[in-house]
Amino acid sequence: MTENSPKPGQGRTARLERATSESSVMVEINLDGTGVSNIDTSVPFYDHMLTALSKHSLIDMNIKATGDTHIDAHHTVEDVAISLGEVLKVALGDKAGIRRFGEATIPLDEALANAVVDVSGRPYLVHSGEPAGQEYHLIGGHFTGSLTRHVFEAITLHAQICLHMTVIAGRDPHHIVEAQFKAFARALRSAVEADPRVTGIPSTKGLL
Ligand SMILES: [Mn+2]
């Protein structure tokens, strides 16, 4: 990013078009938005999760994807997550003036998820606590439970952030996924927003 890139709170945006033999993805975001989204990935449950991510992170998201969902939703879901990670990295720029860390514990009825984010510049995911068998549930008839971790892997890897996601409680497979997306949203919101007391890059290394 150039030194002319927007400061936190002033409209940090990024846009990406990514096409492979398996999917075609367009993602644009504004980190300094109000949680307005227009999302059509052709995977309905994933649209629901990404809409929640936008709403509760206050990151505006415009996402359009098509892919080989006649084979499986897997490629399209993963490629959107890769693209979302990429635009997060670009929109964050040099990360000057951000809080850097964010944490949230969010319930959805019986489900409870805790997310801790560090915009560290180093990709790392620690994901635990889903009940046995969650990865095999076919939510909405098309979203395999195993994809939840896969989405967070792709986002953290490509955004170069650290995420610890812990499912503390939950029984309903839909609730267990949605609580995680909402917890991630709120933790990410805190981590990427402006901290008025921070000047420059919030690292003793001087680089994130
Ligand atoms: Mn994969």
Tab-separated table of C-alpha atoms and ligand atoms in Angstrom:
chain	number	residue	atom	x	y	z
A	1	MET	CA	0.000	0.000	0.000
A	2	THR	CA	1.083	3.538	-0.619
A	3	GLU	CA	1.451	6.243	2.013
A	4	ASN	CA	-1.677	7.792	0.527
A	5	SER	CA	-3.852	4.894	1.712
A	6	PRO	CA	-6.838	5.934	3.864
A	7	LYS	CA	-6.480	6.035	7.624
A	8	PRO	CA	-8.688	3.826	9.815
A	9	GLY	CA	-12.186	5.277	9.907
A	10	GLN	CA	-11.769	7.058	6.590
A	11	GLY	CA	-12.834	4.432	4.075
A	12	ARG	CA	-10.313	1.611	3.696
A	13	THR	CA	-11.502	-0.328	0.668
A	14	ALA	CA	-10.309	-3.134	-1.589
A	15	ARG	CA	-11.719	-5.040	-4.530
A	16	LEU	CA	-10.696	-8.337	-6.124
A	17	GLU	CA	-11.835	-10.436	-9.037
A	18	ARG	CA	-10.580	-14.010	-8.994
A	19	ALA	CA	-11.377	-16.625	-11.616
A	20	THR	CA	-10.287	-20.248	-11.751
A	21	SER	CA	-11.587	-23.308	-13.566
A	22	GLU	CA	-13.686	-23.991	-10.462
A	23	SER	CA	-15.144	-20.579	-9.581
A	24	SER	CA	-15.527	-16.917	-10.458
A	25	VAL	CA	-15.440	-14.552	-7.508
A	26	MET	CA	-15.788	-10.789	-7.058
A	27	VAL	CA	-15.352	-9.321	-3.593
A	28	GLU	CA	-15.277	-5.687	-2.545
A	29	ILE	CA	-15.182	-4.410	1.016
A	30	ASN	CA	-15.049	-1.218	3.035
A	31	LEU	CA	-13.540	-1.767	6.482
A	32	ASP	CA	-15.013	1.539	7.606
A	33	GLY	CA	-18.568	0.751	6.596
A	34	THR	CA	-21.821	0.313	8.451
A	35	GLY	CA	-22.434	-3.386	7.813
A	36	VAL	CA	-24.245	-3.036	4.496
A	37	SER	CA	-23.880	-6.101	2.275
A	38	ASN	CA	-24.977	-7.516	-1.044
A	39	ILE	CA	-23.968	-11.167	-1.096
A	40	ASP	CA	-24.726	-13.860	-3.640
A	41	THR	CA	-22.321	-16.816	-3.590
A	42	SER	CA	-24.883	-19.277	-4.976
A	43	VAL	CA	-24.523	-21.149	-1.643
A	44	PRO	CA	-27.509	-19.940	0.418
A	45	PHE	CA	-26.337	-20.877	3.911
A	46	TYR	CA	-22.941	-19.255	3.203
A	47	ASP	CA	-24.725	-16.082	2.047
A	48	HIS	CA	-26.501	-16.091	5.410
A	49	MET	CA	-23.179	-16.435	7.274
A	50	LEU	CA	-21.376	-13.744	5.227
A	51	THR	CA	-24.317	-11.366	5.669
A	52	ALA	CA	-24.005	-11.863	9.435
A	53	LEU	CA	-20.229	-11.328	9.173
A	54	SER	CA	-20.766	-8.005	7.408
A	55	LYS	CA	-23.591	-6.873	9.685
A	56	HIS	CA	-21.700	-7.503	12.914
A	57	SER	CA	-18.212	-6.462	11.765
A	58	LEU	CA	-19.621	-3.240	10.207
A	59	ILE	CA	-17.484	-4.100	7.167
A	60	ASP	CA	-19.481	-3.368	4.014
A	61	MET	CA	-19.297	-6.354	1.651
A	62	ASN	CA	-20.285	-6.798	-1.956
A	63	ILE	CA	-19.715	-10.426	-2.937
A	64	LYS	CA	-20.710	-12.243	-6.102
A	65	ALA	CA	-19.609	-15.800	-6.849
A	66	THR	CA	-20.471	-18.606	-9.185
A	67	GLY	CA	-18.805	-21.973	-9.364
A	68	ASP	CA	-19.010	-25.693	-9.788
A	69	THR	CA	-21.598	-26.114	-7.034
A	70	HIS	CA	-23.174	-28.901	-9.080
A	71	ILE	CA	-20.133	-30.923	-7.940
A	72	ASP	CA	-19.980	-29.564	-4.390
A	73	ALA	CA	-20.177	-26.176	-2.658
A	74	HIS	CA	-16.605	-26.694	-1.421
A	75	HIS	CA	-14.649	-24.891	-4.185
A	76	THR	CA	-16.913	-21.865	-4.286
A	77	VAL	CA	-17.036	-21.523	-0.489
A	78	GLU	CA	-13.261	-21.823	-0.205
A	79	ASP	CA	-12.519	-19.435	-3.088
A	80	VAL	CA	-14.777	-16.739	-1.636
A	81	ALA	CA	-12.958	-17.130	1.704
A	82	ILE	CA	-9.565	-16.843	-0.034
A	83	SER	CA	-10.738	-13.701	-1.837
A	84	LEU	CA	-12.166	-12.209	1.344
A	85	GLY	CA	-8.849	-12.799	3.086
A	86	GLU	CA	-6.983	-11.122	0.230
A	87	VAL	CA	-9.132	-7.974	0.260
A	88	LEU	CA	-8.922	-7.755	4.056
A	89	LYS	CA	-5.133	-7.755	3.784
A	90	VAL	CA	-5.122	-5.082	1.077
A	91	ALA	CA	-7.730	-2.860	2.773
A	92	LEU	CA	-5.796	-2.982	6.060
A	93	GLY	CA	-2.837	-1.357	4.332
A	94	ASP	CA	0.060	-0.683	6.704
A	95	LYS	CA	-2.277	-1.184	9.732
A	96	ALA	CA	-1.305	2.156	11.275
A	97	GLY	CA	-3.709	3.436	13.923
A	98	ILE	CA	-5.727	0.237	14.426
A	99	ARG	CA	-6.548	-1.513	17.702
A	100	ARG	CA	-4.912	-4.696	16.317
A	101	PHE	CA	-6.510	-7.032	18.900
A	102	GLY	CA	-10.181	-7.934	19.197
A	103	GLU	CA	-12.161	-10.430	21.251
A	104	ALA	CA	-15.801	-11.430	21.435
A	105	THR	CA	-17.889	-14.158	23.032
A	106	ILE	CA	-21.237	-14.414	21.277
A	107	PRO	CA	-24.262	-16.620	22.032
A	108	LEU	CA	-26.915	-17.882	19.689
A	109	ASP	CA	-29.469	-19.495	21.963
A	110	GLU	CA	-27.741	-22.638	23.269
A	111	ALA	CA	-24.581	-22.076	21.196
A	112	LEU	CA	-21.678	-19.952	22.442
A	113	ALA	CA	-18.479	-19.082	20.562
A	114	ASN	CA	-15.395	-17.119	21.523
A	115	ALA	CA	-13.161	-15.447	18.925
A	116	VAL	CA	-9.863	-13.666	19.530
A	117	VAL	CA	-8.203	-11.834	16.640
A	118	ASP	CA	-4.706	-10.409	16.284
A	119	VAL	CA	-4.029	-8.486	13.074
A	120	SER	CA	-0.491	-9.728	13.383
A	121	GLY	CA	0.704	-10.089	9.808
A	122	ARG	CA	1.184	-13.790	10.525
A	123	PRO	CA	-1.461	-16.340	9.543
A	124	TYR	CA	-2.514	-18.651	12.353
A	125	LEU	CA	-5.758	-20.436	13.171
A	126	VAL	CA	-6.560	-22.345	16.326
A	127	HIS	CA	-10.045	-23.841	16.035
A	128	SER	CA	-11.553	-26.093	18.683
A	129	GLY	CA	-14.652	-27.087	20.571
A	130	GLU	CA	-17.105	-28.168	17.882
A	131	PRO	CA	-19.098	-31.167	19.127
A	132	ALA	CA	-18.300	-34.564	17.624
A	133	GLY	CA	-19.984	-35.001	14.262
A	134	GLN	CA	-20.420	-31.278	13.529
A	135	GLU	CA	-18.131	-31.585	10.499
A	136	TYR	CA	-20.491	-34.107	8.891
A	137	HIS	CA	-23.732	-32.140	9.159
A	138	LEU	CA	-25.122	-30.922	5.846
A	139	ILE	CA	-26.605	-27.576	6.824
A	140	GLY	CA	-29.363	-26.342	4.532
A	141	GLY	CA	-28.703	-29.432	2.431
A	142	HIS	CA	-25.520	-27.953	0.900
A	143	PHE	CA	-23.091	-26.564	3.495
A	144	THR	CA	-20.966	-29.274	5.106
A	145	GLY	CA	-20.028	-28.536	8.725
A	146	SER	CA	-16.340	-29.158	7.961
A	147	LEU	CA	-16.375	-26.039	5.774
A	148	THR	CA	-16.602	-23.736	8.790
A	149	ARG	CA	-13.021	-24.387	9.838
A	150	HIS	CA	-11.952	-24.369	6.191
A	151	VAL	CA	-13.381	-20.859	5.727
A	152	PHE	CA	-11.536	-19.553	8.790
A	153	GLU	CA	-8.336	-21.255	7.584
A	154	ALA	CA	-8.581	-19.508	4.215
A	155	ILE	CA	-9.416	-16.093	5.684
A	156	THR	CA	-6.653	-16.160	8.298
A	157	LEU	CA	-4.075	-17.441	5.818
A	158	HIS	CA	-4.804	-14.836	3.163
A	159	ALA	CA	-5.544	-11.879	5.457
A	160	GLN	CA	-2.450	-12.814	7.494
A	161	ILE	CA	-4.253	-12.582	10.804
A	162	CYS	CA	-4.256	-14.813	13.870
A	163	LEU	CA	-7.612	-16.218	14.993
A	164	HIS	CA	-8.391	-18.369	17.995
A	165	MET	CA	-11.937	-19.689	17.643
A	166	THR	CA	-13.398	-21.750	20.464
A	167	VAL	CA	-16.869	-23.218	20.443
A	168	ILE	CA	-17.835	-23.234	24.112
A	169	ALA	CA	-21.325	-24.725	23.784
A	170	GLY	CA	-23.871	-25.690	21.165
A	171	ARG	CA	-26.214	-28.378	19.927
A	172	ASP	CA	-27.867	-27.121	16.743
A	173	PRO	CA	-25.430	-27.326	13.774
A	174	HIS	CA	-26.759	-24.079	12.251
A	175	HIS	CA	-26.392	-22.231	15.567
A	176	ILE	CA	-22.872	-23.595	16.077
A	177	VAL	CA	-21.709	-22.145	12.735
A	178	GLU	CA	-23.572	-18.868	13.064
A	179	ALA	CA	-22.280	-18.166	16.579
A	180	GLN	CA	-18.733	-18.557	15.197
A	181	PHE	CA	-19.289	-16.144	12.309
A	182	LYS	CA	-20.822	-13.570	14.662
A	183	ALA	CA	-18.009	-13.932	17.194
A	184	PHE	CA	-15.448	-13.543	14.417
A	185	ALA	CA	-17.326	-10.485	13.134
A	186	ARG	CA	-17.308	-8.700	16.482
A	187	ALA	CA	-13.671	-9.580	17.215
A	188	LEU	CA	-12.614	-8.439	13.735
A	189	ARG	CA	-14.583	-5.213	14.088
A	190	SER	CA	-12.644	-4.303	17.227
A	191	ALA	CA	-9.287	-5.346	15.812
A	192	VAL	CA	-9.457	-3.339	12.577
A	193	GLU	CA	-11.102	-0.177	13.875
A	194	ALA	CA	-9.296	3.035	14.678
A	195	ASP	CA	-7.804	3.449	18.123
A	196	PRO	CA	-7.521	7.211	18.618
A	197	ARG	CA	-4.685	6.747	21.146
A	198	VAL	CA	-2.511	4.799	18.693
A	199	THR	CA	-0.162	6.664	16.447
A	200	GLY	CA	1.576	4.629	13.789
A	201	ILE	CA	1.773	0.881	13.621
A	202	PRO	CA	0.822	-0.909	16.877
A	203	SER	CA	3.867	-3.161	17.104
A	204	THR	CA	7.188	-2.873	18.895
A	205	LYS	CA	8.725	-4.161	15.662
A	206	GLY	CA	7.312	-1.200	13.747
A	207	LEU	CA	5.767	-3.531	11.180
A	208	LEU	CA	2.731	-5.785	11.055
B	1	MN	MN	-10.399	-27.089	0.115
